[in-house]
Coordinates of N, CA and C in Angstrom, one line a residue:
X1 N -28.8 -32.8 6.0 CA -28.9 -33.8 5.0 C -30.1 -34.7 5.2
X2 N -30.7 -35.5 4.2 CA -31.7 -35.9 4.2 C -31.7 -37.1 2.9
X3 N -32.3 -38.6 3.5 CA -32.6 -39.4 2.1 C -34.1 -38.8 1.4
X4 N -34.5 -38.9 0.0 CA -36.2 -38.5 -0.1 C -36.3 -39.7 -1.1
X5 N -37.1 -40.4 -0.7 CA -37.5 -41.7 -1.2 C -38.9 -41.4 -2.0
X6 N -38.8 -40.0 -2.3 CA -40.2 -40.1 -3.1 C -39.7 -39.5 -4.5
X7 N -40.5 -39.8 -5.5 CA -39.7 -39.4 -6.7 C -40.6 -38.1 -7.4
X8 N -40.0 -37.4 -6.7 CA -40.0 -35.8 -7.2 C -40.1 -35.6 -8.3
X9 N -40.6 -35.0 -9.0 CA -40.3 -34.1 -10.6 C -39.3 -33.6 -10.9
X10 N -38.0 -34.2 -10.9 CA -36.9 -33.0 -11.7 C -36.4 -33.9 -12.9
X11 N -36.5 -32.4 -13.6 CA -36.4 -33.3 -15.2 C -35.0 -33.9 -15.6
X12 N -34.7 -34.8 -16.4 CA -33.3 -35.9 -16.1 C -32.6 -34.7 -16.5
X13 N -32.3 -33.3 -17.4 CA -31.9 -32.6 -18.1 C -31.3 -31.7 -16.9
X14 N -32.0 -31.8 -15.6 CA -31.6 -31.2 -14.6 C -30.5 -31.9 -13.8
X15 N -29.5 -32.6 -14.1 CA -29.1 -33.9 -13.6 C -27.4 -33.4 -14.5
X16 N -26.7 -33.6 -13.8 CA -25.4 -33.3 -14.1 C -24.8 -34.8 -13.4
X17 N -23.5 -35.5 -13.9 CA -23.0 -36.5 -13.7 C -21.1 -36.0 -13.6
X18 N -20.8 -36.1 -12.2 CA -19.5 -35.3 -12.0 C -18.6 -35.7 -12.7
X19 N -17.6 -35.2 -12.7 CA -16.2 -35.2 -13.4 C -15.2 -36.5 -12.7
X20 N -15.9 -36.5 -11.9 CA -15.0 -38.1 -11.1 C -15.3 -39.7 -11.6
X21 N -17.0 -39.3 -12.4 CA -16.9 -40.2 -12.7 C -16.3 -40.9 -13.7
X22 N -16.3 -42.4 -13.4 CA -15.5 -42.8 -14.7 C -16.1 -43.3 -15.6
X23 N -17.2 -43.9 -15.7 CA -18.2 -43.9 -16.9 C -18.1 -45.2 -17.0
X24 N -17.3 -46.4 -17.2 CA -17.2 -47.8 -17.0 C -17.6 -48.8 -15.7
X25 N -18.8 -48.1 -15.3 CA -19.8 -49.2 -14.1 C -18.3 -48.8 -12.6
X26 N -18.0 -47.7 -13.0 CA -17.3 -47.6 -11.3 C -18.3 -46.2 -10.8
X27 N -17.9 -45.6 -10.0 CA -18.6 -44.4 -9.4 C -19.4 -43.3 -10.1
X28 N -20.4 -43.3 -9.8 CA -21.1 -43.1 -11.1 C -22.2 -41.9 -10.5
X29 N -21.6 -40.7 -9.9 CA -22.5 -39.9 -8.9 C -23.5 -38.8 -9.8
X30 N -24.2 -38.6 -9.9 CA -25.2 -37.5 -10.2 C -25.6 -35.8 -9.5
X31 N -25.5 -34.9 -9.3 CA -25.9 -33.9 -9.1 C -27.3 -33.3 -9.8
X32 N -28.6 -32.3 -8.9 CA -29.2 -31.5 -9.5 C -29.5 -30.3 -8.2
X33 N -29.6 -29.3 -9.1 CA -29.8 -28.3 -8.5 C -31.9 -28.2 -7.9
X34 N -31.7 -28.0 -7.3 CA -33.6 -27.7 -7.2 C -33.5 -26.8 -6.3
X35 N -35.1 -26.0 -6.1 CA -35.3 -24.8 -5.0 C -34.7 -25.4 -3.9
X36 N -33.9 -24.5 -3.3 CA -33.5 -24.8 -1.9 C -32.9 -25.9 -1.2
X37 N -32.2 -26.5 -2.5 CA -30.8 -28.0 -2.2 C -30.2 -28.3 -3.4
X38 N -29.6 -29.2 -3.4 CA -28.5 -30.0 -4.1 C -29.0 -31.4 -4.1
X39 N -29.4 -32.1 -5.1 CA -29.7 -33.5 -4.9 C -28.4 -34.3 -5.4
X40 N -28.4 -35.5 -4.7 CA -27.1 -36.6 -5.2 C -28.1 -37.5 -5.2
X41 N -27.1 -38.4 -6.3 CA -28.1 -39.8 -6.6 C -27.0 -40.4 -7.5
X42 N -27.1 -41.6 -7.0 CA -26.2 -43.2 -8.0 C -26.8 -43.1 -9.5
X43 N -26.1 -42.8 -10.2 CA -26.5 -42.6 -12.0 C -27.2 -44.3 -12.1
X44 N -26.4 -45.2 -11.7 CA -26.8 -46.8 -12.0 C -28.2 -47.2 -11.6
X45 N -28.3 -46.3 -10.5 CA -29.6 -46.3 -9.7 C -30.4 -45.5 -9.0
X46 N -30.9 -44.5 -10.1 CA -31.4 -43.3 -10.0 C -33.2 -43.0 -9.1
X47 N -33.8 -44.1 -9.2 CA -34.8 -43.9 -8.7 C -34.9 -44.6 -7.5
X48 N -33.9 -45.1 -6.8 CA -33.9 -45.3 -6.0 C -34.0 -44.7 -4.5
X49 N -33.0 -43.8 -4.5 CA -32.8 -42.8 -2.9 C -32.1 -41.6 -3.5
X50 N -32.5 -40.3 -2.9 CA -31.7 -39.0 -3.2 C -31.7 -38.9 -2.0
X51 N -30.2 -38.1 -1.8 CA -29.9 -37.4 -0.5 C -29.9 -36.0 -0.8
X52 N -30.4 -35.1 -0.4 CA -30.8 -33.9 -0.8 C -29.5 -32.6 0.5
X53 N -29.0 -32.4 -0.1 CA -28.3 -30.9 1.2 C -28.7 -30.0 0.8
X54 N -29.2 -29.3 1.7 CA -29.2 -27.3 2.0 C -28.0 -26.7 1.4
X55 N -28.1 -25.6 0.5 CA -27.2 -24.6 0.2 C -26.0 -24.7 0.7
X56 N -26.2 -24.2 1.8 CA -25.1 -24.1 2.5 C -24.1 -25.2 3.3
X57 N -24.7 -26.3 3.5 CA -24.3 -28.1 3.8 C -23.4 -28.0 2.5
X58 N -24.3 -27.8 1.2 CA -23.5 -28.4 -0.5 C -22.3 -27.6 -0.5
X59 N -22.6 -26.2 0.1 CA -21.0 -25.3 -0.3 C -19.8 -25.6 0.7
X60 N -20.0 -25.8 1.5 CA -19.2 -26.1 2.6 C -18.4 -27.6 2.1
X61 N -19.6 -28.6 1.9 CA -18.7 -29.4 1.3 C -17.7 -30.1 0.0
X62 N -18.2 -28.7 -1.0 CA -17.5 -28.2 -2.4 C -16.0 -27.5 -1.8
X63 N -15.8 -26.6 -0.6 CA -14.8 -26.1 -0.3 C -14.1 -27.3 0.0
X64 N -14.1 -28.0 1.0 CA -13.5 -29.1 1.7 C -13.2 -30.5 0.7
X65 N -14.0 -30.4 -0.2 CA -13.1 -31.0 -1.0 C -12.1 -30.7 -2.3
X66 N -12.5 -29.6 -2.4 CA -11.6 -28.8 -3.5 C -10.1 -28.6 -3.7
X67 N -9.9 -28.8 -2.5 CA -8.1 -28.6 -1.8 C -7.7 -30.1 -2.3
X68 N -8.7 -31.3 -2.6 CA -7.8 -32.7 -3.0 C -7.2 -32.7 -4.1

């Protein structure tokens, strides 16, 4: 895992906003796919920090939460 404080090129259209969120200023997570990770990012505060996982970091932690 990794923060990348530089603002990369991915277009907003690349940007998915999870099913947990609730849309009224509470949790407000973002996903995008790019070559070779998974970015996450605060929808409220998008240009701030991405934390970026490897393939295989993102799958691992899609199984482990999937069982909640």
């Amino acid at each position: 895992m990794s923060v990348q404080h530089s603002k990369a090129a991915v277009p907003e259209a690349a940007w998915t906003k999870s099913s947990y969120s609730t849309g009224n200023g509470g949790e407000c997570v973002e996903v995008a796919a790019v070559s070779g990770a998974i970015l996450v990012r605060d929808s409220k505060r998008p240009a701030v920090a991405r934390i970026a996982f490897g393939s295989e970091a993102w799958d691992g932690f899609v199984r482990m939460t999937a069982g909640r």
